[in-house]
XYZ file of C-alpha atoms in Angstrom:
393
model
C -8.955 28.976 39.145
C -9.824 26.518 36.628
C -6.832 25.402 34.006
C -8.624 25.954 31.160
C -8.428 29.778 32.021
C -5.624 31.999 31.613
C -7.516 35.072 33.206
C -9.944 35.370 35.655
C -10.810 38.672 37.247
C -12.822 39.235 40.160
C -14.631 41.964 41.899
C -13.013 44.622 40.196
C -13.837 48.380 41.369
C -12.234 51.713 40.054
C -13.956 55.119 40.860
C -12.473 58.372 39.520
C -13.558 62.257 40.648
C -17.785 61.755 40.236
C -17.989 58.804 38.697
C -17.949 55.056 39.282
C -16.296 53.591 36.796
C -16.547 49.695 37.626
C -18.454 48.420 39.823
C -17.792 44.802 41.229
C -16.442 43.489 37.114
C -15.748 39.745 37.175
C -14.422 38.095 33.411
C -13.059 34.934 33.068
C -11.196 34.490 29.527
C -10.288 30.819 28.231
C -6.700 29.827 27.093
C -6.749 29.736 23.277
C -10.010 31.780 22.679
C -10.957 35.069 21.333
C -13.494 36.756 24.105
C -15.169 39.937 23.061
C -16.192 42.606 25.974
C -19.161 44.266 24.788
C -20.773 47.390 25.574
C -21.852 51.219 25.054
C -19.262 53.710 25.108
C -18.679 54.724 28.855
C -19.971 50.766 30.292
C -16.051 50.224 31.725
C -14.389 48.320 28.757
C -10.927 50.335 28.434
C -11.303 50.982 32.216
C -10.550 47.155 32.837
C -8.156 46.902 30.038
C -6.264 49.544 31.177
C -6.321 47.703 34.722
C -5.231 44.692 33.477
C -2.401 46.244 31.285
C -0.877 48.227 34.780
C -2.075 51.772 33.422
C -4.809 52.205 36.051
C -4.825 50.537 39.562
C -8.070 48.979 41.038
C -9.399 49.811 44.325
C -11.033 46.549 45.372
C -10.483 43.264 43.561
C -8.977 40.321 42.772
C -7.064 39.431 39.620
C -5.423 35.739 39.095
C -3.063 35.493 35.532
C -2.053 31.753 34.723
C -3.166 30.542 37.971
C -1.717 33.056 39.961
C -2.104 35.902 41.339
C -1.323 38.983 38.891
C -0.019 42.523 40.152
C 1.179 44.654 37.618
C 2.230 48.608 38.339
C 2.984 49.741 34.845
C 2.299 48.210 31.184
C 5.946 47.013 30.664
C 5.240 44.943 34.190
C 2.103 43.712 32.019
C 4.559 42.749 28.880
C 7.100 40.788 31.252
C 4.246 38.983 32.787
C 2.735 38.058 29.703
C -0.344 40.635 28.685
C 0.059 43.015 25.298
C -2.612 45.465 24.204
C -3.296 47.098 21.043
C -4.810 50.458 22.410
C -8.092 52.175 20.999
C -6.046 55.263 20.439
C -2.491 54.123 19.016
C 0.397 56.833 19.702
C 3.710 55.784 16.926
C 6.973 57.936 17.479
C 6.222 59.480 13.907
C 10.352 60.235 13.358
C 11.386 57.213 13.954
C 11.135 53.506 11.379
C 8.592 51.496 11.591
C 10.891 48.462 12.751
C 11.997 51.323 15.583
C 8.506 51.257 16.757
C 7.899 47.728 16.660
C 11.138 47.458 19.024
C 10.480 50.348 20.814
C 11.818 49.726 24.550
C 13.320 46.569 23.224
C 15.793 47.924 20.595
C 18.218 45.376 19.568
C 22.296 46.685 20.047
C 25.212 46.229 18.299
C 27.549 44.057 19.600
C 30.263 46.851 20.321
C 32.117 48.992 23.299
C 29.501 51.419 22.504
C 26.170 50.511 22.902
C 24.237 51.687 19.316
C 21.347 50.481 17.658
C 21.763 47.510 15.662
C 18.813 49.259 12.778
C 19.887 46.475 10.522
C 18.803 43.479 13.143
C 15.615 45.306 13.860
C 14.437 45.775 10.376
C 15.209 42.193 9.464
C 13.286 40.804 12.308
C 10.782 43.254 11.580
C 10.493 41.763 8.047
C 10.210 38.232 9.369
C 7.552 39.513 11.900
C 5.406 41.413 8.774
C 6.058 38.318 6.881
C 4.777 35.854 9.130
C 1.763 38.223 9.643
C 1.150 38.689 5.817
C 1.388 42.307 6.728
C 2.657 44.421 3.469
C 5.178 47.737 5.023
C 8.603 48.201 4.662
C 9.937 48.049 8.119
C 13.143 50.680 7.032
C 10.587 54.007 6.150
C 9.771 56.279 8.561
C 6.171 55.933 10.825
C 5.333 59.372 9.450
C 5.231 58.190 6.007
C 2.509 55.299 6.372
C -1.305 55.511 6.608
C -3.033 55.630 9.638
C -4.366 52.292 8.619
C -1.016 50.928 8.038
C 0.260 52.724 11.753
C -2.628 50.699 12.806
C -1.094 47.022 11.754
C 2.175 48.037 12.979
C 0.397 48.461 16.142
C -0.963 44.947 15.854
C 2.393 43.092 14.960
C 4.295 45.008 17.884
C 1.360 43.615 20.407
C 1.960 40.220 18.938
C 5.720 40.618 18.604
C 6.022 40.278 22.761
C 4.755 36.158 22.646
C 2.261 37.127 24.885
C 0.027 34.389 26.838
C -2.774 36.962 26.464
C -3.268 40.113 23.886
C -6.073 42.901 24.026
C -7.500 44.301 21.213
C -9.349 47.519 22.161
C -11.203 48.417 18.467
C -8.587 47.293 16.195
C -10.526 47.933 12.978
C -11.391 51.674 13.452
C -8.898 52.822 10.810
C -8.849 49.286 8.627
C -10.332 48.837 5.339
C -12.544 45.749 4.690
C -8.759 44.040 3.454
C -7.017 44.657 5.998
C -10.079 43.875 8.562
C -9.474 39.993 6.844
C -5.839 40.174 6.776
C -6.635 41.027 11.144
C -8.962 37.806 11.097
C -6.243 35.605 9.966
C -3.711 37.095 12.584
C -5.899 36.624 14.925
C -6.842 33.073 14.159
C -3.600 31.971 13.632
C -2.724 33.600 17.504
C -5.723 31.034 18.743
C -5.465 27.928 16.610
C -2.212 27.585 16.223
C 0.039 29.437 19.107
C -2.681 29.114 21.847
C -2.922 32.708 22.603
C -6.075 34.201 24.341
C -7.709 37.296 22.419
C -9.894 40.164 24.389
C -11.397 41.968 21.682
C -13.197 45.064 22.043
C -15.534 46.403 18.880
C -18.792 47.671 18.423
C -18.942 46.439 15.540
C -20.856 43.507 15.915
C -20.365 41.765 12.560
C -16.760 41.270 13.523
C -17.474 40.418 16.713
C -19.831 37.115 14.847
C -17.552 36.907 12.715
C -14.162 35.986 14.683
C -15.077 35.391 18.659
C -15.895 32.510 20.818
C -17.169 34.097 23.524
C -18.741 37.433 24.884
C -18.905 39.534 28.040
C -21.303 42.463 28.272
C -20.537 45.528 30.478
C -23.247 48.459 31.405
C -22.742 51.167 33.214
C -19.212 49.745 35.235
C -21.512 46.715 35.926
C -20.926 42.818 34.691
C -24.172 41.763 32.885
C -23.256 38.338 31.618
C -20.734 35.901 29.753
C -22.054 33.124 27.320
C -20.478 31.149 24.154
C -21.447 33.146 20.655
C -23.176 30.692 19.300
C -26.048 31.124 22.568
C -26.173 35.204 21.127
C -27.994 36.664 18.120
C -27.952 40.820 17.671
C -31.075 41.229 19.515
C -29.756 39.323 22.644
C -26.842 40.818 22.375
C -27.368 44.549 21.935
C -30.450 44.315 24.772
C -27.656 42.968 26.947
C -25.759 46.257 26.467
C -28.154 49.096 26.749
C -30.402 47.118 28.992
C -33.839 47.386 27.504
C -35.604 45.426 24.321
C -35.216 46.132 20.800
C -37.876 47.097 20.286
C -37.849 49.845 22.428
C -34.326 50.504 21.045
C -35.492 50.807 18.015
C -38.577 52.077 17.589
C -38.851 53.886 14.389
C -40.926 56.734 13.363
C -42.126 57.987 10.592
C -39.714 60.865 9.382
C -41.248 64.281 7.874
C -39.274 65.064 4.790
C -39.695 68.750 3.541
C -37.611 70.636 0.881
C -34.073 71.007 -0.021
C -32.115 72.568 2.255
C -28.391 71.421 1.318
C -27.620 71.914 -2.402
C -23.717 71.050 -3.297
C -23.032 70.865 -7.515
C -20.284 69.829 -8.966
C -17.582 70.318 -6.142
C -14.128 69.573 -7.187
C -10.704 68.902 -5.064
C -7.244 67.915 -6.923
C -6.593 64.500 -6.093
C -9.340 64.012 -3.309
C -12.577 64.180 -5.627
C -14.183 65.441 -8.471
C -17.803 66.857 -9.567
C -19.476 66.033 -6.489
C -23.172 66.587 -6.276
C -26.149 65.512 -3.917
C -28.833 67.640 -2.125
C -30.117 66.836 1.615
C -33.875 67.693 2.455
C -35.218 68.701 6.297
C -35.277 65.753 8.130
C -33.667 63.580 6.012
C -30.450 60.658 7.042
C -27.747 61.326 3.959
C -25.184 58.683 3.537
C -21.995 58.820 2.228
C -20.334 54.943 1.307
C -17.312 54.589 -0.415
C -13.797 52.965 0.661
C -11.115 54.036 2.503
C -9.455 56.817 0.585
C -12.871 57.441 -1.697
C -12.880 61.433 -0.627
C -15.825 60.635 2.317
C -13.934 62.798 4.725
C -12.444 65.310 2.304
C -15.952 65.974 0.427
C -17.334 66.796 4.585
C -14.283 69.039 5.096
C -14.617 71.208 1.654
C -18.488 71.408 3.282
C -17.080 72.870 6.362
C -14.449 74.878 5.129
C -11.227 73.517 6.371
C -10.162 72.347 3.270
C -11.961 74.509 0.422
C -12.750 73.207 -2.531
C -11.113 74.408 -6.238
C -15.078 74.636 -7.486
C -17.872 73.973 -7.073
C -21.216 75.976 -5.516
C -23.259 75.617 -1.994
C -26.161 76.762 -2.212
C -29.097 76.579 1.445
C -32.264 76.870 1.527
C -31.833 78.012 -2.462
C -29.554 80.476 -1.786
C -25.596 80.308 -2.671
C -23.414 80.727 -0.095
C -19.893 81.430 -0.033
C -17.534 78.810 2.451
C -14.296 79.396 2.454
C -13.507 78.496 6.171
C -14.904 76.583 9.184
C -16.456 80.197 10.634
C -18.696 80.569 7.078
C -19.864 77.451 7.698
C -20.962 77.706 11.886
C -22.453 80.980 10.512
C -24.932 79.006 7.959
C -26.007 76.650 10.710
C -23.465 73.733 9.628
C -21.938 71.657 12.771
C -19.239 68.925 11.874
C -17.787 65.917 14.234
C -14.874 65.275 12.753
C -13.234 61.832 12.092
C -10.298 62.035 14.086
C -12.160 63.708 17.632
C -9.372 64.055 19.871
C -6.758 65.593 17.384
C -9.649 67.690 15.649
C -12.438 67.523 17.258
C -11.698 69.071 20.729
C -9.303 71.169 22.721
C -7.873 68.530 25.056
C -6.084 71.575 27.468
C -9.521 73.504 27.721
C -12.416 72.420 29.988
C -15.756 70.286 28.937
C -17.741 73.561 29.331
C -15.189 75.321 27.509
C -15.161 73.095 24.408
C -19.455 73.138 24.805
C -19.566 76.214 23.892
C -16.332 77.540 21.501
C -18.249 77.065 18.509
C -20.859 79.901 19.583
C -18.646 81.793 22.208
C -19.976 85.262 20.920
C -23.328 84.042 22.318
C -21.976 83.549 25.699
C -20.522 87.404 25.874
C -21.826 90.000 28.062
C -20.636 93.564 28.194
C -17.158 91.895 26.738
C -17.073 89.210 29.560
C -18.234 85.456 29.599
C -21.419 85.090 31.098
C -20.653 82.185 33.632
C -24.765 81.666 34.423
C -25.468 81.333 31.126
C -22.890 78.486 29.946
C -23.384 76.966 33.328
C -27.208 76.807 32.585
C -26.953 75.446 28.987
C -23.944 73.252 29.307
C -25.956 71.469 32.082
C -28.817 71.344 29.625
C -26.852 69.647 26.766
C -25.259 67.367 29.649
C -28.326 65.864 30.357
C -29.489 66.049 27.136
C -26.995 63.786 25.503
C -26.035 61.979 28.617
C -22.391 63.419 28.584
C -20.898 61.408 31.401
C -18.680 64.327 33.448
C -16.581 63.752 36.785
C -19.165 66.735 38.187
């Protein structure tokens, strides 16, 4: 292994029940540079994270970490040995401080008979940590009390706060406003200019991924396409790399039909989330909604829906009003909604694939007061193809 890298992995496979996950992945990552791994949801990027972080195992393959080899069973073996990660989905302890979390499994004790938690130590280090970041929280107020964007820089400070050789970043912007996504930049500079610490980033955001790496390795389909400096990449390259065909296949555009109006909302109000919303959405139309973080985006699509109704305000489809008062009303009017949060809202985690397919129109599925088992078989496997919902079977 060359010294000017701190990681180099090398024929890395992992299979789970059905599915290949990686097939053969080699990445090399300099010391001191910020490397993104690239690629469509499902191509293997976590997968190897989670590898090199001790939280899955690989079948075949070779990993070397500061020229030597690197074996790691769990993520605090990971930690000891030098590797932090900021995961895509961040899990705080909710009733406990901030500076609790940023210490969690390294708590700090008071110098007594009785081992207790020095909270003092912790939140004072924890200031110097936020300071040194720029990061604006008080360390002393409970996790439950913060914004998910906020829960989200905590996250980054406690991956930094281990002086690790090496730190992922698996899509550390999802929950960031356009601030805080600057406020990340400088962190992460300062990690590679001035501490020598490697960066994996992981976005699909491809702006960012301009905007603060030095290099990039594609993934498709568990597979290793390619590594190359940024500068050698333009969107094009780059995005033909990932789904493996040109842009302009990818993005061939047609010309859309637009017919009436078939979404009317007027003047929809919600205390403190928004006021006298109004817009109308033809057939076959592409509405956006813009604003900031904390604009009422989310909130306006949930009053829609019916899980959080609005105060006033009328709905009228296809001309007609309707009346939504809950998420049932608005399945009933032919309204679908993927939520923002998808695992806490979006699915039932305990229940199967084919059960989640098909809760929203279960009565369809009922025969003589039983599930008809042919039936969701038949059109699950439909929409699975359909969509290209990657399944174990």
């Amino acid at each position: 292994m060359s010294n000017e890298y701190v990681l180099e992995m090398r024929n890395v496979h992992k299979s789970f029940p059905g599915v290949k996950a990686l097939k053969g992945v080699n990445l090399t990552i300099k010391k001191g540079s910020v490397h993104a791994l690239m690629g469509e949801n499902g191509a293997g990027k976590s997968t190897l994270m989670k590898i090199l972080y001790g939280i899955f195992h690989p079948e075949e393959g070779e990993v070397i970490f500061k020229g030597k080899p690197y074996e790691v069973k769990s993520p605090i073996d990971a930690i000891n040995k030098g590797i932090s990660m900021i995961p895509q989905e961040i899990s705080p302890c909710p009733n406990l401080t901030v500076a609790s979390n940023v210490f969690l499994g390294k708590e700090l004790t008071a110098k007594r008979g009785v081992k207790l938690l020095n909270q003092k130590q912790m939140v004072e280090e924890t200031q110097i940590l936020f300071d040194d970041l720029g990061i604006d929280i008080d360390p002393s107020v409970m996790m439950s009390e913060i914004s998910i964007a906020n829960a989200q820089l905590v996250a980054i400070a406690t991956a930094v706060s281990y002086n690790a050789d090496l730190v992922i970043m698996d899509e550390p912007t999802s929950a960031l406003t356009e601030k805080e996504i600057d406020k990340l930049y400088d962190i992460i500079r300062d990690l590679r200019d001035k501490k020598k610490i490697a960066v994996i980033y992981i976005s699909h955001k491809l702006e960012e991924v301009f905007t603060i790496c030095d290099e990039v390795s594609v993934l498709r389909d568990g597979e290793y396409i390619g590594t190359d400096v940024i500068e050698n990449f333009d969107k094009d390259r780059l995005i033909s790399m990932m789904v493996g065909r040109s842009m302009d296949e990818f993005f061939h555009k047609e010309d859309a039909k637009i017919g009436d109006v078939l979404l009317e909302v007027k003047d929809l109000n919600l205390s403190r989330k928004f006021k006298n919303i109004s817009f109308k959405l033809r057939q076959g139309e592409v509405l956006g909604l813009a604003g900031l973080m904390g604009a009422g985006r989310t909130e306006v699509m949930e009053a829609l829906f019916g899980y959080i109704p609005p105060e006033s305000g009328e709905i009228f489809i296809h001309g007609e009003k309707v009346e939504i008062k809950e998420p049932i009303d608005a399945i009933k009017h032919g309204i679908a909604f993927v939520t923002e949060d998808r695992k806490l809202t979006g699915i039932f985690p305990e229940l199967s694939i084919k059960d989640n397919m098909i809760m929203p129109d279960i009565d369809s599925y009922l025969k003589t007061g039983l599930l008809d088992s042919k039936k969701i078989n038949e059109n699950c496997q439909s929409q699975r193809e359909a969509i290209a919902i990657k399944t174990p079977t």
